[in-house]
């Protein structure tokens, strides 16, 4: 009997709020644990690496010996991921163009958080630079992409560079996804209900002859009950779901957070922190409706918890033959 392919994907990056966090706690240490888990169960993951981070680090190497060591450690880990059979793919947060290194910490200005904050020419050049930096650390060609903050719209800002560079697959969309803040803007409401589709000029519009492929991130409903339990876990400081990274996120706005708590919402299936508690049920529901297909789980090394690793270990043990990479 056929079963869906399961893709466990990680956005490999720092935090972008008031405190970026340390490279060790947010990236290196949790990813080392992921490598060990992959070896233990014989499974492989997809890592969408924030190439803007690498470019910003490289540009500032002359300013800090500590940064040189961080850059060396990160690029060595990326090379190791590629060597071990994990897949490294392109992830872009363009606000790294305006990041400032203060001592050993990064200060972020998110005024230009999205690619569409840049002219088409500047965006094209940025994508090509970021691609070249990341590609220089791995052997396998980069072929897939995930937009930072899911901000893939409008796709015209990516299209020409992707065609030239051989980026053919996107995994940024998720069902009913919507956000409209200054930093984040995307609207995936009404996206195709297929599990995978081709497109040409807009990932929201199917085109059987399209150059590009969309493999969306799995999505699920999060109830008010879920958010109540999440808040209680934070209130009582349940270490099982405490984030391992030591930075702070941008946040989605207090109004949006309050609406989620009061009404529930629809979001990505994620291994991050307390959201990991919903992954296995979401996969079971998907399998009950689909005899095959593509179930893409998103996570971030910086936002994993001990509970995340426990859920991932069960997934690897119980669904090993379904694991795939983008």
Coordinates of N, CA and C in Angstrom, one line a residue, residues 138-250:
X138 N 28.8 23.4 -0.9 CA 28.3 22.0 -1.1 C 28.6 21.5 -2.5
X139 N 28.4 20.2 -2.7 CA 28.7 19.6 -4.0 C 27.4 19.5 -4.8
X140 N 26.3 19.1 -4.2 CA 25.1 19.0 -5.0 C 24.5 20.3 -5.4
X141 N 24.0 20.4 -6.6 CA 23.4 21.7 -7.0 C 22.2 22.1 -6.2
X142 N 22.0 23.4 -6.0 CA 20.8 23.9 -5.3 C 19.7 23.9 -6.4
X143 N 18.6 23.3 -6.0 CA 17.4 23.2 -6.9 C 16.1 23.6 -6.3
X144 N 16.1 23.9 -5.0 CA 14.8 24.2 -4.3 C 15.0 25.4 -3.4
X145 N 13.9 26.0 -3.1 CA 13.9 27.3 -2.4 C 12.7 27.4 -1.4
X146 N 12.9 28.1 -0.3 CA 11.9 28.5 0.6 C 12.1 30.0 0.9
X147 N 11.0 30.8 0.7 CA 11.1 32.2 1.0 C 11.2 32.5 2.5
X148 N 12.0 33.4 2.9 CA 12.1 33.9 4.3 C 10.7 34.5 4.7
X149 N 10.2 34.0 5.8 CA 8.9 34.5 6.3 C 7.8 34.2 5.4
X150 N 8.0 33.1 4.5 CA 7.0 32.7 3.5 C 6.7 33.8 2.4
X151 N 7.5 34.8 2.4 CA 7.1 36.0 1.5 C 7.6 35.7 0.1
X152 N 6.9 34.8 -0.6 CA 7.2 34.4 -2.0 C 6.5 35.3 -3.0
X153 N 5.6 36.1 -2.6 CA 4.8 37.0 -3.5 C 5.3 38.4 -3.5
X154 N 5.4 39.1 -4.7 CA 5.1 38.6 -6.0 C 6.3 37.8 -6.5
X155 N 6.0 36.7 -7.2 CA 7.1 35.7 -7.7 C 7.9 36.3 -8.8
X156 N 7.4 37.4 -9.5 CA 8.2 38.0 -10.5 C 9.6 38.4 -10.1
X157 N 9.7 38.7 -8.8 CA 11.0 39.2 -8.3 C 12.0 38.0 -8.1
X158 N 11.6 36.8 -8.2 CA 12.4 35.7 -8.1 C 12.7 35.0 -9.5
X159 N 11.7 35.1 -10.4 CA 11.6 34.2 -11.5 C 12.9 34.2 -12.4
X160 N 13.4 35.3 -12.8 CA 14.5 35.3 -13.8 C 15.7 34.7 -13.2
X161 N 16.0 35.1 -11.9 CA 17.2 34.5 -11.3 C 17.0 33.0 -11.1
X162 N 15.9 32.5 -10.7 CA 15.6 31.1 -10.6 C 15.8 30.3 -11.9
X163 N 15.3 30.9 -12.9 CA 15.4 30.2 -14.3 C 16.9 30.1 -14.6
X164 N 17.7 31.2 -14.4 CA 19.1 31.2 -14.7 C 19.9 30.2 -13.8
X165 N 19.5 30.1 -12.6 CA 20.3 29.3 -11.6 C 19.8 27.9 -11.5
X166 N 18.7 27.5 -12.1 CA 18.3 26.1 -12.0 C 17.5 25.8 -10.8
X167 N 16.9 26.8 -10.1 CA 16.0 26.6 -9.0 C 14.6 26.3 -9.6
X168 N 14.2 25.1 -9.4 CA 12.9 24.7 -10.0 C 11.8 24.3 -9.1
X169 N 12.1 24.2 -7.8 CA 11.1 23.8 -6.8 C 11.0 24.8 -5.7
X170 N 9.7 25.2 -5.3 CA 9.5 26.0 -4.2 C 8.7 25.3 -3.2
X171 N 8.9 25.6 -1.9 CA 8.1 25.1 -0.8 C 7.9 26.2 0.2
X172 N 7.1 27.2 -0.2 CA 6.8 28.3 0.7 C 5.4 28.4 1.0
X173 N 4.5 27.9 0.2 CA 3.1 28.1 0.4 C 2.5 27.1 1.5
X174 N 1.4 27.5 2.1 CA 0.7 26.5 2.9 C -0.8 27.0 2.9
X175 N -1.7 26.0 3.0 CA -3.1 26.2 2.8 C -3.6 27.3 3.8
X176 N -4.4 28.2 3.3 CA -5.0 29.3 4.1 C -4.0 30.3 4.8
X177 N -2.8 30.2 4.3 CA -1.8 31.1 4.9 C -2.1 32.6 4.5
X178 N -2.0 33.4 5.5 CA -2.2 34.9 5.3 C -1.5 35.7 6.4
X179 N -0.8 36.7 6.0 CA -0.2 37.7 6.9 C -0.1 39.0 6.2
X180 N -0.3 40.0 6.9 CA -0.3 41.4 6.4 C 0.3 42.4 7.4
X181 N 1.6 42.3 7.6 CA 2.3 43.3 8.5 C 3.3 44.0 7.6
X182 N 4.0 45.0 8.2 CA 5.0 45.7 7.3 C 6.0 44.7 6.9
X183 N 6.5 43.8 7.8 CA 7.6 42.9 7.4 C 7.1 41.7 6.6
X184 N 5.9 41.2 7.0 CA 5.4 40.0 6.3 C 4.2 40.3 5.5
X185 N 4.2 39.9 4.3 CA 3.0 40.0 3.4 C 2.9 38.8 2.5
X186 N 1.9 38.0 2.7 CA 1.6 36.9 1.8 C 0.1 36.5 2.0
X187 N -0.4 36.0 0.9 CA -1.8 35.5 0.9 C -2.0 34.3 0.1
X188 N -2.1 33.1 0.8 CA -2.2 31.8 0.1 C -3.6 31.3 0.2
X189 N -4.6 32.1 0.6 CA -6.0 31.7 0.6 C -6.4 31.4 -0.8
X190 N -7.0 30.3 -1.0 CA -7.5 29.9 -2.3 C -6.4 29.3 -3.2
X191 N -5.3 28.8 -2.6 CA -4.3 28.2 -3.4 C -4.8 26.8 -3.9
X192 N -4.2 26.2 -4.9 CA -4.6 24.9 -5.4 C -4.6 23.9 -4.3
X193 N -5.6 23.0 -4.3 CA -5.7 21.9 -3.3 C -4.9 20.7 -3.7
X194 N -4.2 20.7 -4.8 CA -3.3 19.6 -5.2 C -2.2 19.4 -4.2
X195 N -1.5 18.3 -4.2 CA -0.4 18.0 -3.3 C 0.9 18.5 -3.9
X196 N 0.9 18.7 -5.2 CA 2.1 19.2 -5.9 C 1.5 19.7 -7.2
X197 N 2.1 20.8 -7.7 CA 1.7 21.3 -9.0 C 2.8 22.1 -9.7
X198 N 2.6 22.3 -11.0 CA 3.6 23.1 -11.8 C 3.0 24.6 -11.9
X199 N 3.9 25.5 -12.0 CA 3.5 26.9 -12.3 C 4.5 27.7 -13.1
X200 N 4.1 28.8 -13.6 CA 5.1 29.6 -14.4 C 5.4 31.0 -13.8
X201 N 4.3 31.7 -13.5 CA 4.5 33.1 -13.1 C 4.0 33.4 -11.7
X202 N 3.2 32.5 -11.1 CA 2.7 32.7 -9.8 C 2.4 31.3 -9.2
X203 N 3.0 31.0 -8.0 CA 2.8 29.7 -7.4 C 1.4 29.4 -7.0
X204 N 0.5 30.4 -7.0 CA -0.9 30.2 -6.7 C -1.7 29.8 -7.9
X205 N -1.1 29.8 -9.1 CA -1.8 29.5 -10.4 C -1.1 28.3 -11.0
X206 N -1.9 27.2 -11.2 CA -1.3 26.0 -11.8 C -1.1 26.3 -13.3
X207 N 0.0 25.7 -13.8 CA 0.3 25.7 -15.3 C 1.0 24.4 -15.6
X208 N 0.3 23.5 -16.2 CA 0.8 22.1 -16.5 C 2.1 22.2 -17.3
X209 N 2.4 23.3 -18.0 CA 3.6 23.4 -18.8 C 4.6 24.3 -18.1
X210 N 4.4 24.6 -16.8 CA 5.2 25.5 -16.1 C 6.6 25.0 -15.8
X211 N 7.6 25.9 -15.7 CA 9.0 25.6 -15.4 C 9.2 25.1 -13.9
X212 N 8.3 25.7 -13.0 CA 8.5 25.5 -11.6 C 7.5 24.6 -11.0
X213 N 7.9 24.0 -9.8 CA 7.0 23.0 -9.1 C 6.8 23.6 -7.7
X214 N 5.6 23.6 -7.2 CA 5.3 23.9 -5.9 C 5.0 22.7 -5.1
X215 N 5.7 22.5 -4.0 CA 5.4 21.4 -3.0 C 5.1 22.1 -1.7
X216 N 3.8 22.4 -1.4 CA 3.5 23.2 -0.2 C 3.8 22.6 1.1
X217 N 4.0 23.4 2.1 CA 4.1 22.9 3.5 C 2.8 22.4 4.0
X218 N 2.8 21.3 4.7 CA 1.5 20.8 5.3 C 1.0 21.8 6.3
X219 N -0.3 21.9 6.4 CA -1.0 22.9 7.3 C -2.0 22.1 8.1
X220 N -2.4 22.7 9.3 CA -3.4 22.1 10.1 C -4.1 23.2 10.9
X221 N -5.2 22.9 11.5 CA -5.9 23.8 12.4 C -5.3 23.8 13.8
X222 N -5.2 24.9 14.4 CA -4.7 25.0 15.8 C -5.9 25.7 16.6
X223 N -6.5 24.9 17.5 CA -7.7 25.3 18.3 C -7.3 26.3 19.4
X224 N -8.3 26.9 20.0 CA -8.1 27.7 21.2 C -7.6 26.8 22.3
X225 N -8.0 25.5 22.4 CA -7.6 24.6 23.4 C -6.1 24.4 23.3
X226 N -5.6 24.3 22.0 CA -4.1 24.1 21.8 C -3.4 25.3 22.3
X227 N -3.9 26.5 22.0 CA -3.2 27.7 22.5 C -3.2 27.9 24.0
X228 N -4.3 27.4 24.6 CA -4.4 27.5 26.1 C -3.4 26.6 26.7
X229 N -3.2 25.4 26.1 CA -2.2 24.4 26.7 C -0.8 25.0 26.5
X230 N -0.6 25.6 25.3 CA 0.7 26.2 25.0 C 1.1 27.3 26.1
X231 N 0.1 28.1 26.4 CA 0.3 29.2 27.3 C 0.6 28.6 28.7
X232 N -0.2 27.6 29.1 CA 0.0 26.9 30.4 C 1.4 26.3 30.5
X233 N 1.9 25.7 29.4 CA 3.2 25.2 29.4 C 4.3 26.2 29.6
X234 N 4.1 27.4 29.0 CA 5.0 28.5 29.2 C 4.9 29.1 30.6
X235 N 3.7 29.2 31.1 CA 3.5 29.8 32.4 C 4.2 28.9 33.5
X236 N 4.1 27.6 33.3 CA 4.7 26.7 34.3 C 6.1 26.2 33.9
X237 N 6.6 26.9 32.9 CA 8.0 26.6 32.4 C 8.3 25.2 32.3
X238 N 7.5 24.5 31.5 CA 7.7 23.1 31.1 C 8.9 23.0 30.3
X239 N 10.0 22.5 30.8 CA 11.3 22.4 30.1 C 11.2 21.5 28.9
X240 N 10.3 20.6 28.8 CA 10.2 19.7 27.7 C 10.0 20.4 26.4
X241 N 9.2 21.6 26.4 CA 8.9 22.3 25.2 C 9.6 23.7 25.2
X242 N 10.6 23.9 26.0 CA 11.4 25.1 26.0 C 12.3 25.2 24.8
X243 N 12.3 26.3 24.1 CA 13.1 26.5 22.9 C 14.6 26.4 23.2
X244 N 15.3 25.7 22.4 CA 16.7 25.5 22.7 C 17.6 26.7 22.3
X245 N 17.1 27.4 21.3 CA 17.8 28.6 20.9 C 17.7 29.7 21.9
X246 N 18.7 30.7 21.9 CA 18.7 31.7 22.9 C 18.5 33.1 22.4
X247 N 17.8 33.2 21.3 CA 17.4 34.5 20.7 C 15.9 34.8 20.8
X248 N 15.5 35.9 20.2 CA 14.1 36.3 20.2 C 13.6 36.6 18.8
X249 N 12.4 36.1 18.5 CA 11.8 36.2 17.2 C 11.2 37.6 16.9
X250 N 11.0 37.9 15.7 CA 10.3 39.2 15.3 C 8.9 39.3 15.9

